PDB file of C-alpha atoms in Angstrom:
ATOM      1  CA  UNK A 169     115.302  93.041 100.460  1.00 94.00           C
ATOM      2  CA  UNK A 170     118.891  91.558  99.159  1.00 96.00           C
ATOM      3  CA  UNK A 171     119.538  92.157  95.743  1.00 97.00           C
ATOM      4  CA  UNK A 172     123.203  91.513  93.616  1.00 95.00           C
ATOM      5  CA  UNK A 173     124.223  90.777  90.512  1.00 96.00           C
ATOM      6  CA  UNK A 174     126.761  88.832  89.443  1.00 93.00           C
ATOM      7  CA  UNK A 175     128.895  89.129  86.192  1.00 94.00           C
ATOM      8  CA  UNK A 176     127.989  86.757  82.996  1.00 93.00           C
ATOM      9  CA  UNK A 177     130.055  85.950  79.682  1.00 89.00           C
ATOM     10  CA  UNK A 178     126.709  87.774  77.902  1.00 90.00           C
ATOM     11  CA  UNK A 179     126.339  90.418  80.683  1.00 93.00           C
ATOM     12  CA  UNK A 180     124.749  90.303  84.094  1.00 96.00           C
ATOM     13  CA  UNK A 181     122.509  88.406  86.238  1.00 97.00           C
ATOM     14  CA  UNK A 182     120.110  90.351  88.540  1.00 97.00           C
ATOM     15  CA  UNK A 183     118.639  88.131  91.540  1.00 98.00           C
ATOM     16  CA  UNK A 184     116.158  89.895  93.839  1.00 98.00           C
ATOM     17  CA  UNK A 185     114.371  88.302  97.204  1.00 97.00           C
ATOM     18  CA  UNK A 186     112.263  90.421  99.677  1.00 97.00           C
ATOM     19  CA  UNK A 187     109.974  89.233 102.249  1.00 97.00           C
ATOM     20  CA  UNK A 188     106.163  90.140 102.729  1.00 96.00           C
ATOM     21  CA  UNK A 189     105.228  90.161 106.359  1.00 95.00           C
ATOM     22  CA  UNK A 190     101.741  91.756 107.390  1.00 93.00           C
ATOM     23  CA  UNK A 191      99.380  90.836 104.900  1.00 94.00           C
ATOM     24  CA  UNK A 192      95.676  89.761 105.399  1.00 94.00           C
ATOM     25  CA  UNK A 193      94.332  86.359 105.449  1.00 95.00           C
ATOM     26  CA  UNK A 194      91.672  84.880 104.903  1.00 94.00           C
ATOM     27  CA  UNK A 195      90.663  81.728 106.826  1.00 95.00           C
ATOM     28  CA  UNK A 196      88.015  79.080 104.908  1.00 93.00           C
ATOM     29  CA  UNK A 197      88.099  75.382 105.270  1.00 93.00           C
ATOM     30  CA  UNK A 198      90.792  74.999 107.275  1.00 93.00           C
ATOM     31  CA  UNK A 199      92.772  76.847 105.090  1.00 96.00           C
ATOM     32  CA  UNK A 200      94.211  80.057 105.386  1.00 97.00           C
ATOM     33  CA  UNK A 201      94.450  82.112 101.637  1.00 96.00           C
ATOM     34  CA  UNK A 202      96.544  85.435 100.884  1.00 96.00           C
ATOM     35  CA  UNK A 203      96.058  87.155  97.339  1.00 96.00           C
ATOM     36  CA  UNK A 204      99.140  89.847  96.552  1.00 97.00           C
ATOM     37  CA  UNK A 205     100.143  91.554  93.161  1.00 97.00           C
ATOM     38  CA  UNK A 206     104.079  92.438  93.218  1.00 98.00           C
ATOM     39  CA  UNK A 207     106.454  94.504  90.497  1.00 98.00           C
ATOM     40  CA  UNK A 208     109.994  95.905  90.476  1.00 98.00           C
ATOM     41  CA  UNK A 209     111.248  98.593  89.158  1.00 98.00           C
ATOM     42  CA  UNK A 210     114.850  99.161  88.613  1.00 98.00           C
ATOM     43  CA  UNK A 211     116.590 102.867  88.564  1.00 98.00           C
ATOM     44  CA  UNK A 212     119.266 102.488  86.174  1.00 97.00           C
ATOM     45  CA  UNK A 213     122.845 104.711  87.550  1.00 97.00           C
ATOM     46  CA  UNK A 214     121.914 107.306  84.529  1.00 96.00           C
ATOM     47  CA  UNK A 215     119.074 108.198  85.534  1.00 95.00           C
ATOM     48  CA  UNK A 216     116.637 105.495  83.422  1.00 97.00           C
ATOM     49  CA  UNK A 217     114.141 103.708  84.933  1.00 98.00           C
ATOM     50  CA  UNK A 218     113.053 100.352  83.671  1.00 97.00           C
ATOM     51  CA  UNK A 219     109.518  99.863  84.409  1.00 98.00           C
ATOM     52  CA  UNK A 220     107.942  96.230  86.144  1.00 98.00           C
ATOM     53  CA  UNK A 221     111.571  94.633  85.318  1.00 97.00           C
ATOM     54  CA  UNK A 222     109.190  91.666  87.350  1.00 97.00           C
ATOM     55  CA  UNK A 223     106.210  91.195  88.089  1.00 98.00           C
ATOM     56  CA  UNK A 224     103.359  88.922  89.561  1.00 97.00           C
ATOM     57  CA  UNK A 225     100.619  87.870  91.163  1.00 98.00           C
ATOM     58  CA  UNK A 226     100.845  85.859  94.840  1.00 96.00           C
ATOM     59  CA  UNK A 227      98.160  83.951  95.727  1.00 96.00           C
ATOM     60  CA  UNK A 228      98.994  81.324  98.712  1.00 96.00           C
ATOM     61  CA  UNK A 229      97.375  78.903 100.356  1.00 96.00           C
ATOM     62  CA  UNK A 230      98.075  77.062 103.653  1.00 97.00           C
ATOM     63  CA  UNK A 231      97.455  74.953 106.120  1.00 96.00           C
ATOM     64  CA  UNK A 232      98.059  77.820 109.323  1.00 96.00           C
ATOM     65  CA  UNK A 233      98.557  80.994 109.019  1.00 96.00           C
ATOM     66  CA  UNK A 234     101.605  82.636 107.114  1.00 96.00           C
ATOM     67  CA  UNK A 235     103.940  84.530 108.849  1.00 96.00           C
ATOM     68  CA  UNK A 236     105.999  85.950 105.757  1.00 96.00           C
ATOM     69  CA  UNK A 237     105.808  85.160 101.902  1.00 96.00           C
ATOM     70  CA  UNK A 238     109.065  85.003 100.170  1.00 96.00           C
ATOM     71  CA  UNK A 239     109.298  87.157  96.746  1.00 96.00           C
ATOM     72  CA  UNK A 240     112.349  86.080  94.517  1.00 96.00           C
ATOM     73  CA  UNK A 241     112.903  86.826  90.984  1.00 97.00           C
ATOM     74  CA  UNK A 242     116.217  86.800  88.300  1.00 97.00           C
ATOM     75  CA  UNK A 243     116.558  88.382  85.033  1.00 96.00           C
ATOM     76  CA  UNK A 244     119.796  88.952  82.566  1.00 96.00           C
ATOM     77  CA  UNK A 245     121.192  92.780  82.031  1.00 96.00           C
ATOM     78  CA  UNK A 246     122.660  93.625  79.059  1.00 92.00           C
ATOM     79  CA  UNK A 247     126.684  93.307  78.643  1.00 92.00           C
ATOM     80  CA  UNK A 248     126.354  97.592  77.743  1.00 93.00           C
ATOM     81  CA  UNK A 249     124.523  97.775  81.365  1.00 95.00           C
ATOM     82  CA  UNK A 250     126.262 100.880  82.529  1.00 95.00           C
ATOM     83  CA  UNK A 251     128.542 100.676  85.902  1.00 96.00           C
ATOM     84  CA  UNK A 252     127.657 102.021  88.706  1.00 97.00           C
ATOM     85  CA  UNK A 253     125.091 102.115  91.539  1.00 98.00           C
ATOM     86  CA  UNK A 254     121.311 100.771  90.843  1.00 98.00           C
ATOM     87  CA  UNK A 255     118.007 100.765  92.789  1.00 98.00           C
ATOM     88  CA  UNK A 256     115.629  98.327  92.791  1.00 98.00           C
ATOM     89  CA  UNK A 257     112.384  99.169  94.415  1.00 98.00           C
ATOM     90  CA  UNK A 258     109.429  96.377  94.874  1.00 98.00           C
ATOM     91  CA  UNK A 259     105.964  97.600  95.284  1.00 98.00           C
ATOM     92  CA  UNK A 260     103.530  95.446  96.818  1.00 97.00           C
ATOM     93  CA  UNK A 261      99.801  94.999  97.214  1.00 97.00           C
ATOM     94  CA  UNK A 262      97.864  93.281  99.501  1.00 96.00           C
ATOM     95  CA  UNK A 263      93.699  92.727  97.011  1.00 94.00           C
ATOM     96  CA  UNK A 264      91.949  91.599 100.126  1.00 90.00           C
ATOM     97  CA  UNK A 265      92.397  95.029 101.566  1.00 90.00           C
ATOM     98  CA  UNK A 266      94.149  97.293  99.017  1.00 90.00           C
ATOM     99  CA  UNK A 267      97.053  98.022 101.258  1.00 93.00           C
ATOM    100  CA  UNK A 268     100.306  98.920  99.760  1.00 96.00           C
ATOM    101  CA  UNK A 269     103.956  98.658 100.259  1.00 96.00           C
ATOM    102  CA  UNK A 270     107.042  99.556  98.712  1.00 97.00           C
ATOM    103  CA  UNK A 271     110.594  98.929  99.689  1.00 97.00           C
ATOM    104  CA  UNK A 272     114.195  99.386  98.119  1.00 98.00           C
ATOM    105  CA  UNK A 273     117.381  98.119  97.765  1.00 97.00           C
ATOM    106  CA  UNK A 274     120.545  98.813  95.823  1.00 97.00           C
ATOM    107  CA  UNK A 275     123.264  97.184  94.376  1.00 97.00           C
ATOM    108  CA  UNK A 276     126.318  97.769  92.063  1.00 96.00           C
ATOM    109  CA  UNK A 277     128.017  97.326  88.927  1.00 95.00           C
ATOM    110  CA  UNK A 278     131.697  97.711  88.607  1.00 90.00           C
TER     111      UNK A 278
END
């Protein structure tokens, strides 16, 4: 995943992208169809944790199959954001089979 933000005259701008590789597809038609359900949460550096900061449901549709599935996503943090090191973790699941992922990155304020 890359994740940054970058500094705003009302506070900060959080942009998040991860890939999804390995998910199941379905093949009817002549079309191959992937149903996911993502959220982030973000670990805040004192120790807060804000809870689905994103969140969504995937559903693709193709004509071959899908190697990966991009996942990108912005949102503003607060001018009082405190400084210092956050983790952003997206968790990821796959409704044709109920498998799961999760995977995290961090980035800074200063």
């Amino acid at each position: 995943p890359e994740t940054f933000a970058y500094s705003m005259d009302t506070g900060w701008e959080l942009n998040a992208s991860v890939r999804v590789k390995g998910f199941d597809q379905k093949e009817s038609g002549g079309k191959f169809r992937t149903d996911l359900y993502y959220y982030a949460d973000l670990a805040t550096p004192d120790g807060k944790l804000i809870e689905k900061i994103s969140a969504s449901p995937i559903k693709k549709s193709a004509g071959e199959r899908m190697t990966d599935i991009p996942i990108e996503f912005q949102t503003k943090l607060n001018a009082d954001s405190p400084m210092g090191i956050y983790k952003l973790t997206f968790y990821i699941k796959d409704n044709a089979d109920s498998r799961r992922a999760k995977i995290s990155s961090y980035f800074e304020l200063n």
